[in-house]
Amino acid sequence: MGEAPAAVELRGISKSFPGVLANDEVSLVVRRGEVHCLLGENGAGKSTLMNVLAGVHRPDEGEIRVAGRRVTIGCPRDAIDLGIGMVHQHSSLIAVFTVLENLLLGRGEGLRLKTGEALAALEEFSALLGVAVDPWVQVGRLSLGEQQQLEIIRALWRGSRVLILDEPTSMLTPKGVEDLQRVLAQLTRQGLAVIFITHKLREAFDIGDRVSVLRRGRLAGTIDEATMRGGTFAELKQMVVELMFPGEAARLARVAEIRGFEGPARRSRRPAAGPPLLELSDVLIPGARGEVGIDEPLSLAVHAGEVVGVAGVDGNGQRPLAEGIAGQRRAAAGDIRLAGTTVRALSIGARQRLGLRYVTDDRLGEGVAPPLSVALNLVSKRIGAPPFWVHGRTKKAAIERHARALVEEYDIMTPTLDTPAGSLSGGTLQKIVVARELSFSPKVVVFNKPTHGLDVKTTAMVRDRIGRLVEGGEAGALVISTDLEELLELCDRVAVLSRGRLMGVVENVPGAEQEIGALMIGGGDE
Amino acid sequence: MSEPETRVASPPPAASVKVLSGVWRGLGPIVYALVAGGVLLLLMGRDPIGFYATTIESGLLSQTGLEQSIIRMAPLLLMSAGLIVAFQAGLWNIGGDGQFLIAAAVVAGLGAPLVGVLPYSLALALLCVIGFVAGAAWTIVPSVLKAWYGVNEIITTLMVGFIGIRLANLLIKGPFLSDRSLVPQTDVIPFKYLLPYLPGTRIHLGIVVALAVLAAVHYMQTRTSYGLSLRMLGASPKAAAHAGLDVKRDIVTAFGLSGGLIGLAAAVEVLGVWGYVRADWNPAFGLTLFALVFLARLNVKLVIPLVGFFAVLSIGGHEAARRAGLPNDFLLLLIGLILFFMVFTEWARTKGWTAGMRLRAAGRTSQREAALDE
Ligand SMILES: Nc1ncnc2c1ncn2[C@@H]1O[C@H](COP(=O)(O)OP(=O)(O)OP(=O)(O)O)[C@@H](O)[C@H]1O
Ligand SMILES: [Mg+2]
C-alpha cells in the first residue's frame, strides 16, 4: 500500500503562553484515511497543538497545510470551512442552548440556519454511534457522557476532512468507545483523517494506525504503521513509555501493568473494615429535568478503611448521588450520616467541615474558579480558615507555602503559583482538584471519575493516593467511575448503579467482573 | 527531574510590559475618543485645540476649576467603589442611580431637621450612615430575589432603580417637601452644618472619605477572606458553591455594600455641595461610571485617575462647550466615543494588534535566541 496523501501537515509549529513554551517547532503529517494517535504526559502540549489546527490559537511560528495548500486558520470558523472538526477536551457546548442549537452554532450561511441538515446529521450520526439524542433538550441537562457524544456528533458533521478528538473517550463507556471506533473505521475508509488524543495506551493501540508522542512541547517521536502492525501491545507500550518518560521506563513498567493492560490486579478484600463513616439510608435524590436522579430508595455505607466503588454508565444517577452526598443538592427523602452525624439538612460547607470531600468530575465548571490563581484554587475550600486566614485576613505566605508543597508533591505543571488555573492543561487541573481534596486529612472522600484525563504516571499516583488514604483505617472513599478496571483495582466492594437504581453491591473477589456486568445488563433490560 | 530541561521555560512577560499594555488598554480608548471628538469639532467648524485647551484650563489649571473637579470626584469615586464591589462579585447592579437618589432624598429630608438638634459631627456621621443604609436597603429586593430564586439581577436592579428614582421624587414632593420654596425641594441644610472644607481650600471633606473608602475596598478585595469569597463568586458561581461558600450571604452582603457605598456617595454630595435636593434632580452618574469602571478593569487604583479625568472633562468641558457655543451634550458624545473605542481596542486585542502583543512577541524571539546560544 502506497502512502496516502497528507490531509493536513503541520510544519514547525510553535506556540507560547506566558511562562510556557507549549509547542516547540512541532511538525506532524496526518494522512488521509488514518487514525493518528497523539500521546503525551499531562501538559505536553497536545491540546494546544490541536487548538492551533482548529483555529482556537494562532501559532507564533510555523505553517499549516491542508490538502497540500498552505492555509491561515485565524478562527474556528476558518477551520470548520476547511473541513476540520474538533471535539475539545472540555465541553464547548452552550448549556442553555438545545442540542439542535448547539449543532447549528457556527454552521449558518448568512442568516439562514441549516436546521434541516442539522437534524438529518444528528439522526445519521447518532444512529451510527448507537445513541439516542433528543434535539430539543437543553444541553445542560445531559450527563457529561451524553454531552461528549453530542460533541462527537457535531465534530463529525463539521469535520469532513479532518476530525480531531481530544480525549473523546474520557466520559464514554467501553461500549461507547467500541461504537466510536467502528464509526471511525467506517469514516477513515472514506478518506477522513482522524487525530485522536488519549491517555489510554490500549485505546491508542486498538484504534490508531500511527502514534506520535509529544513531550514538553516537542515531538518526541512517531511510531509508524509497520511497527504498529508488526509489534505486540507490550512492545508498543514499551516504546511509548520510553518516548513519554525517557529514562523512567523501568520504574514505570510496574505502573503500566497496573493500568490494567494485562488484566486488572485484584485487590484482596480488606479484613473487617472499621465503623461506618458514610451511611446513606433510603435516600432519594431527584434529578434535574431530563436527568436521571436517584429515583428509588438507595442505601449504601462506606466504612473506615474501605473503598467502595460505584459502577455504571455515566448519566445513570452518578452525579445526583455525588452531589446529594456533598450537599450540592438536597435529598428528597432518607438520611445521610457522616461519622454518625445526620448531614441531610447541612450546607456544603458544614459537611466539608465534618470531613467530607468531593472530587467533582466537572473540574473546569465547578472544580476550579478558572480566572483565579493556582495557589488560591488549591485553598479555595478553606477560605477563612487558619492558617491561611487569620481573623479574615489573608496570610499570603502560608497560602503560597502550602501551594508550593502541593505543586511539588503532585508534580502540578504550572509556570507560576499565580497563573490562572483556567489556562492549565486538563490533566493538570485534575491534579489540582485531587491534591486539594486529599489534603487536611479528610474522613470521607467522594471521587467522581478521579483519574479522567490523567496520564499513565499520574493515574497510578492518584490511585496509589486513594489506597493510602484509607490504609490507616481512619478514612473511607467512595469512587464513582465508568472505568470498571479502575474500580476492580481500587475497591473492596462495587455497587452498580443503573437508571437511578442501586442494582446490587458486589464484593471485589475474583469473578466480580462478571457479576457486575450482569447487574449492569440487568438494569438495561427494563 | 534529573535530565536537562528541554523546554525553554520563558519567564512570564516582564512586569513593565504588563503594566504598559494595561495602561494602554485604559488610556487608548480615551486618546482615540479625544482625537475623534477633535475631528468632529473640526467638521462643525470649531477649533478642537482651543476646545481641549479650554477644558484643561478651566477644569484643571485654574484654582477654582481644580477645586470643582476634585469636589466632583468625591461622589464619583464612592459610587465607583460601590459598582466595583458588585461587579467583582459578578453582580450586575444597574440600578445605581435609583439607590443614589433614594439616599439623597432621605439624607436631605432628614438632614434639615437633624442638624439643628444634634452636635455637628454626630449629625454628619449619622446622616452618612443613613445614606449608606438607604442605598443598601434599596438593593434588598433584587438581592433576595437573586440569592433565593435566581432571578436575573440586571432586570430587577433596573426596575427597582426606576422605582427608586420615582419614589425619591415622591418623597421630596411629599413628606420632605419644603414649604419655604416655590419649586418642589427639601428644606435647605444651613451652610454651616455642611461638610467642612479641607484647610486652606474650598474642597469639602468628601474626597478624603472617598479615598479612604477606596483604600478599604481595595484592602478587602485583595487581603481578606471575604474579598476572596466575592472574587470566587464573580469568577464562577458554581465553583463558589462547590467550595462551600455561603453564596446567598455573599450575594446579599455584596449587594448591600454596593448600594450602601452608592448611598454614601449621595450623602457626601448632598452634605458637601448642595444642602438640599430638588425633586427633579438626577445627576445620572451611573451609566458614565459603568464605562469608567470597566475601562479601569474594576481596578481601584486605575479608577482614581480615570474618574479624575472625567471630572476635569465634565467641569472644564462644560465651560469649553459654553464658549464654543455647543450644547453640553457634546460631553456625552465624547463618553460615547470612549465606550466605542473601548470595545474596539478589546476587539483589536483579540486579533493580536496591540503594542503589548508585539512587545511580547519580540521578547519571546530574543529568549529563544538566547536559549539557542547556550
Ligand atoms: N490558554 C492558555 N494560556 C496559558 N497557558 C496555556 C494555555 N493553554 C495551555 N497552556 C499551557 O500550555 C501547556 C500545554 O497545555 P496543553 O493543554 O496543550 O497540554 P495537554 O498535552 O493537552 O495536557 P493534558 O493531557 O493534561 O490535557 C501547559 O503548560 C498549559 O499550562
Ligand atoms: Mg489536553
PDB file of N, CA and C in Angstrom, chain A residues 229-286:
ATOM      1  N   ARG A 229       1.716  -2.405  13.311  1.00  0.00           N
ATOM      2  CA  ARG A 229       1.057  -3.645  12.927  1.00  0.00           C
ATOM      3  C   ARG A 229       1.895  -4.860  13.292  1.00  0.00           C
ATOM      4  N   GLY A 230       3.214  -4.688  13.198  1.00  0.00           N
ATOM      5  CA  GLY A 230       4.085  -5.826  13.453  1.00  0.00           C
ATOM      6  C   GLY A 230       4.271  -6.149  14.932  1.00  0.00           C
ATOM      7  N   GLY A 231       4.150  -5.104  15.772  1.00  0.00           N
ATOM      8  CA  GLY A 231       4.504  -5.328  17.166  1.00  0.00           C
ATOM      9  C   GLY A 231       3.345  -5.798  18.026  1.00  0.00           C
ATOM     10  N   THR A 232       3.685  -6.307  19.195  1.00  0.00           N
ATOM     11  CA  THR A 232       2.640  -6.660  20.151  1.00  0.00           C
ATOM     12  C   THR A 232       2.320  -5.416  20.976  1.00  0.00           C
ATOM     13  N   PHE A 233       1.286  -5.530  21.735  1.00  0.00           N
ATOM     14  CA  PHE A 233       0.911  -4.397  22.570  1.00  0.00           C
ATOM     15  C   PHE A 233       1.992  -4.082  23.589  1.00  0.00           C
ATOM     16  N   ALA A 234       2.572  -5.150  24.112  1.00  0.00           N
ATOM     17  CA  ALA A 234       3.613  -4.943  25.126  1.00  0.00           C
ATOM     18  C   ALA A 234       4.785  -4.168  24.551  1.00  0.00           C
ATOM     19  N   GLU A 235       5.145  -4.495  23.318  1.00  0.00           N
ATOM     20  CA  GLU A 235       6.265  -3.799  22.684  1.00  0.00           C
ATOM     21  C   GLU A 235       5.926  -2.330  22.450  1.00  0.00           C
ATOM     22  N   LEU A 236       4.726  -2.116  21.955  1.00  0.00           N
ATOM     23  CA  LEU A 236       4.300  -0.744  21.685  1.00  0.00           C
ATOM     24  C   LEU A 236       4.323   0.080  22.962  1.00  0.00           C
ATOM     25  N   LYS A 237       3.791  -0.556  23.995  1.00  0.00           N
ATOM     26  CA  LYS A 237       3.715   0.131  25.285  1.00  0.00           C
ATOM     27  C   LYS A 237       5.107   0.561  25.711  1.00  0.00           C
ATOM     28  N   GLN A 238       6.028  -0.358  25.556  1.00  0.00           N
ATOM     29  CA  GLN A 238       7.412  -0.094  25.907  1.00  0.00           C
ATOM     30  C   GLN A 238       7.934   1.138  25.159  1.00  0.00           C
ATOM     31  N   MET A 239       7.657   1.153  23.877  1.00  0.00           N
ATOM     32  CA  MET A 239       8.151   2.258  23.041  1.00  0.00           C
ATOM     33  C   MET A 239       7.525   3.586  23.457  1.00  0.00           C
ATOM     34  N   VAL A 240       6.215   3.552  23.673  1.00  0.00           N
ATOM     35  CA  VAL A 240       5.518   4.795  24.002  1.00  0.00           C
ATOM     36  C   VAL A 240       6.006   5.332  25.336  1.00  0.00           C
ATOM     37  N   VAL A 241       6.107   4.461  26.320  1.00  0.00           N
ATOM     38  CA  VAL A 241       6.536   4.912  27.641  1.00  0.00           C
ATOM     39  C   VAL A 241       7.953   5.477  27.568  1.00  0.00           C
ATOM     40  N   GLU A 242       8.786   4.846  26.741  1.00  0.00           N
ATOM     41  CA  GLU A 242      10.154   5.332  26.585  1.00  0.00           C
ATOM     42  C   GLU A 242      10.158   6.737  25.968  1.00  0.00           C
ATOM     43  N   LEU A 243       9.247   6.966  25.017  1.00  0.00           N
ATOM     44  CA  LEU A 243       9.160   8.291  24.398  1.00  0.00           C
ATOM     45  C   LEU A 243       8.583   9.327  25.360  1.00  0.00           C
ATOM     46  N   MET A 244       7.588   8.895  26.125  1.00  0.00           N
ATOM     47  CA  MET A 244       6.894   9.823  27.008  1.00  0.00           C
ATOM     48  C   MET A 244       7.715  10.173  28.236  1.00  0.00           C
ATOM     49  N   PHE A 245       8.317   9.156  28.821  1.00  0.00           N
ATOM     50  CA  PHE A 245       9.089   9.364  30.047  1.00  0.00           C
ATOM     51  C   PHE A 245      10.464   8.738  29.879  1.00  0.00           C
ATOM     52  N   PRO A 246      11.314   9.318  29.068  1.00  0.00           N
ATOM     53  CA  PRO A 246      12.600   8.656  28.812  1.00  0.00           C
ATOM     54  C   PRO A 246      13.373   8.462  30.111  1.00  0.00           C
ATOM     55  N   GLY A 247      13.943   7.284  30.223  1.00  0.00           N
ATOM     56  CA  GLY A 247      14.746   7.023  31.411  1.00  0.00           C
ATOM     57  C   GLY A 247      13.946   6.500  32.582  1.00  0.00           C
ATOM     58  N   GLU A 248      12.628   6.695  32.518  1.00  0.00           N
ATOM     59  CA  GLU A 248      11.828   6.248  33.650  1.00  0.00           C
ATOM     60  C   GLU A 248      11.095   4.951  33.341  1.00  0.00           C
ATOM     61  N   ALA A 249      11.316   4.433  32.136  1.00  0.00           N
ATOM     62  CA  ALA A 249      10.535   3.285  31.676  1.00  0.00           C
ATOM     63  C   ALA A 249      10.604   2.122  32.657  1.00  0.00           C
ATOM     64  N   ALA A 250      11.796   1.869  33.147  1.00  0.00           N
ATOM     65  CA  ALA A 250      11.963   0.715  34.031  1.00  0.00           C
ATOM     66  C   ALA A 250      11.095   0.884  35.287  1.00  0.00           C
ATOM     67  N   ARG A 251      11.166   2.095  35.828  1.00  0.00           N
ATOM     68  CA  ARG A 251      10.432   2.344  37.057  1.00  0.00           C
ATOM     69  C   ARG A 251       8.916   2.288  36.811  1.00  0.00           C
ATOM     70  N   LEU A 252       8.532   2.646  35.583  1.00  0.00           N
ATOM     71  CA  LEU A 252       7.102   2.724  35.283  1.00  0.00           C
ATOM     72  C   LEU A 252       6.529   1.407  34.773  1.00  0.00           C
ATOM     73  N   ALA A 253       7.397   0.445  34.509  1.00  0.00           N
ATOM     74  CA  ALA A 253       6.919  -0.803  33.928  1.00  0.00           C
ATOM     75  C   ALA A 253       5.815  -1.408  34.795  1.00  0.00           C
ATOM     76  N   ARG A 254       6.046  -1.359  36.074  1.00  0.00           N
ATOM     77  CA  ARG A 254       5.086  -1.936  37.013  1.00  0.00           C
ATOM     78  C   ARG A 254       3.773  -1.152  36.947  1.00  0.00           C
ATOM     79  N   VAL A 255       3.939   0.168  36.886  1.00  0.00           N
ATOM     80  CA  VAL A 255       2.784   1.050  36.863  1.00  0.00           C
ATOM     81  C   VAL A 255       1.922   0.790  35.640  1.00  0.00           C
ATOM     82  N   ALA A 256       2.585   0.679  34.498  1.00  0.00           N
ATOM     83  CA  ALA A 256       1.847   0.466  33.267  1.00  0.00           C
ATOM     84  C   ALA A 256       1.020  -0.802  33.347  1.00  0.00           C
ATOM     85  N   GLU A 257       1.572  -1.792  34.032  1.00  0.00           N
ATOM     86  CA  GLU A 257       0.815  -3.015  34.195  1.00  0.00           C
ATOM     87  C   GLU A 257      -0.421  -2.783  35.050  1.00  0.00           C
ATOM     88  N   ILE A 258      -0.216  -2.006  36.089  1.00  0.00           N
ATOM     89  CA  ILE A 258      -1.342  -1.709  36.965  1.00  0.00           C
ATOM     90  C   ILE A 258      -2.457  -1.050  36.178  1.00  0.00           C
ATOM     91  N   ARG A 259      -2.074  -0.345  35.104  1.00  0.00           N
ATOM     92  CA  ARG A 259      -3.097   0.296  34.286  1.00  0.00           C
ATOM     93  C   ARG A 259      -4.107  -0.716  33.773  1.00  0.00           C
ATOM     94  N   GLY A 260      -3.814  -1.988  33.944  1.00  0.00           N
ATOM     95  CA  GLY A 260      -4.825  -2.979  33.618  1.00  0.00           C
ATOM     96  C   GLY A 260      -4.673  -3.561  32.236  1.00  0.00           C
ATOM     97  N   PHE A 261      -3.512  -3.407  31.653  1.00  0.00           N
ATOM     98  CA  PHE A 261      -3.363  -3.924  30.294  1.00  0.00           C
ATOM     99  C   PHE A 261      -3.265  -5.434  30.276  1.00  0.00           C
ATOM    100  N   GLU A 262      -2.776  -5.992  31.359  1.00  0.00           N
ATOM    101  CA  GLU A 262      -2.720  -7.455  31.417  1.00  0.00           C
ATOM    102  C   GLU A 262      -3.790  -7.953  32.380  1.00  0.00           C
ATOM    103  N   GLY A 263      -4.903  -7.276  32.357  1.00  0.00           N
ATOM    104  CA  GLY A 263      -5.974  -7.662  33.283  1.00  0.00           C
ATOM    105  C   GLY A 263      -5.740  -6.979  34.604  1.00  0.00           C
ATOM    106  N   PRO A 264      -6.802  -6.563  35.245  1.00  0.00           N
ATOM    107  CA  PRO A 264      -6.671  -5.785  36.465  1.00  0.00           C
ATOM    108  C   PRO A 264      -6.039  -6.599  37.590  1.00  0.00           C
ATOM    109  N   ALA A 265      -5.205  -5.930  38.368  1.00  0.00           N
ATOM    110  CA  ALA A 265      -4.639  -6.585  39.536  1.00  0.00           C
ATOM    111  C   ALA A 265      -5.689  -6.514  40.638  1.00  0.00           C
ATOM    112  N   ARG A 266      -6.187  -7.624  41.050  1.00  0.00           N
ATOM    113  CA  ARG A 266      -7.264  -7.637  42.041  1.00  0.00           C
ATOM    114  C   ARG A 266      -6.754  -7.228  43.395  1.00  0.00           C
ATOM    115  N   ARG A 267      -7.576  -6.534  44.060  1.00  0.00           N
ATOM    116  CA  ARG A 267      -7.221  -6.127  45.392  1.00  0.00           C
ATOM    117  C   ARG A 267      -7.940  -7.086  46.325  1.00  0.00           C
ATOM    118  N   SER A 268      -7.222  -7.664  47.193  1.00  0.00           N
ATOM    119  CA  SER A 268      -7.906  -8.630  48.049  1.00  0.00           C
ATOM    120  C   SER A 268      -8.840  -7.873  48.982  1.00  0.00           C
ATOM    121  N   ARG A 269      -9.863  -8.528  49.384  1.00  0.00           N
ATOM    122  CA  ARG A 269     -10.828  -7.860  50.237  1.00  0.00           C
ATOM    123  C   ARG A 269     -10.170  -7.498  51.548  1.00  0.00           C
ATOM    124  N   ARG A 270     -10.430  -6.304  51.996  1.00  0.00           N
ATOM    125  CA  ARG A 270      -9.839  -5.887  53.255  1.00  0.00           C
ATOM    126  C   ARG A 270     -10.460  -6.666  54.404  1.00  0.00           C
ATOM    127  N   PRO A 271      -9.648  -7.030  55.363  1.00  0.00           N
ATOM    128  CA  PRO A 271     -10.238  -7.675  56.532  1.00  0.00           C
ATOM    129  C   PRO A 271     -11.071  -6.655  57.294  1.00  0.00           C
ATOM    130  N   ALA A 272     -12.101  -7.149  57.888  1.00  0.00           N
ATOM    131  CA  ALA A 272     -13.051  -6.379  58.695  1.00  0.00           C
ATOM    132  C   ALA A 272     -12.816  -4.875  58.712  1.00  0.00           C
ATOM    133  N   ALA A 273     -13.612  -4.167  57.948  1.00  0.00           N
ATOM    134  CA  ALA A 273     -13.483  -2.715  57.920  1.00  0.00           C
ATOM    135  C   ALA A 273     -13.984  -2.119  59.227  1.00  0.00           C
ATOM    136  N   GLY A 274     -13.635  -0.841  59.448  1.00  0.00           N
ATOM    137  CA  GLY A 274     -13.998  -0.168  60.692  1.00  0.00           C
ATOM    138  C   GLY A 274     -15.450   0.264  60.714  1.00  0.00           C
ATOM    139  N   PRO A 275     -15.772   1.180  61.587  1.00  0.00           N
ATOM    140  CA  PRO A 275     -17.147   1.644  61.726  1.00  0.00           C
ATOM    141  C   PRO A 275     -17.585   2.409  60.480  1.00  0.00           C
ATOM    142  N   PRO A 276     -18.891   2.478  60.237  1.00  0.00           N
ATOM    143  CA  PRO A 276     -19.357   3.197  59.046  1.00  0.00           C
ATOM    144  C   PRO A 276     -19.064   4.692  59.166  1.00  0.00           C
ATOM    145  N   LEU A 277     -18.520   5.277  58.111  1.00  0.00           N
ATOM    146  CA  LEU A 277     -18.243   6.709  58.104  1.00  0.00           C
ATOM    147  C   LEU A 277     -19.297   7.465  57.310  1.00  0.00           C
ATOM    148  N   LEU A 278     -19.703   6.863  56.219  1.00  0.00           N
ATOM    149  CA  LEU A 278     -20.749   7.475  55.396  1.00  0.00           C
ATOM    150  C   LEU A 278     -21.878   6.473  55.257  1.00  0.00           C
ATOM    151  N   GLU A 279     -23.058   6.879  55.669  1.00  0.00           N
ATOM    152  CA  GLU A 279     -24.205   5.976  55.560  1.00  0.00           C
ATOM    153  C   GLU A 279     -25.328   6.667  54.813  1.00  0.00           C
ATOM    154  N   LEU A 280     -25.791   6.024  53.765  1.00  0.00           N
ATOM    155  CA  LEU A 280     -26.974   6.515  53.062  1.00  0.00           C
ATOM    156  C   LEU A 280     -28.082   5.530  53.364  1.00  0.00           C
ATOM    157  N   SER A 281     -29.199   6.007  53.914  1.00  0.00           N
ATOM    158  CA  SER A 281     -30.302   5.078  54.076  1.00  0.00           C
ATOM    159  C   SER A 281     -31.546   5.593  53.386  1.00  0.00           C
ATOM    160  N   ASP A 282     -31.999   4.814  52.460  1.00  0.00           N
ATOM    161  CA  ASP A 282     -33.215   5.087  51.692  1.00  0.00           C
ATOM    162  C   ASP A 282     -33.258   6.502  51.137  1.00  0.00           C
ATOM    163  N   VAL A 283     -32.146   6.971  50.600  1.00  0.00           N
ATOM    164  CA  VAL A 283     -32.176   8.340  50.068  1.00  0.00           C
ATOM    165  C   VAL A 283     -32.766   8.374  48.667  1.00  0.00           C
ATOM    166  N   LEU A 284     -33.466   9.459  48.438  1.00  0.00           N
ATOM    167  CA  LEU A 284     -33.973   9.774  47.104  1.00  0.00           C
ATOM    168  C   LEU A 284     -33.380  11.123  46.741  1.00  0.00           C
ATOM    169  N   ILE A 285     -32.746  11.205  45.576  1.00  0.00           N
ATOM    170  CA  ILE A 285     -32.189  12.487  45.142  1.00  0.00           C
ATOM    171  C   ILE A 285     -32.699  12.754  43.729  1.00  0.00           C
ATOM    172  N   PRO A 286     -33.646  13.649  43.620  1.00  0.00           N
ATOM    173  CA  PRO A 286     -34.244  13.867  42.304  1.00  0.00           C
ATOM    174  C   PRO A 286     -33.230  14.452  41.323  1.00  0.00           C
TER     175      PRO A 286
END
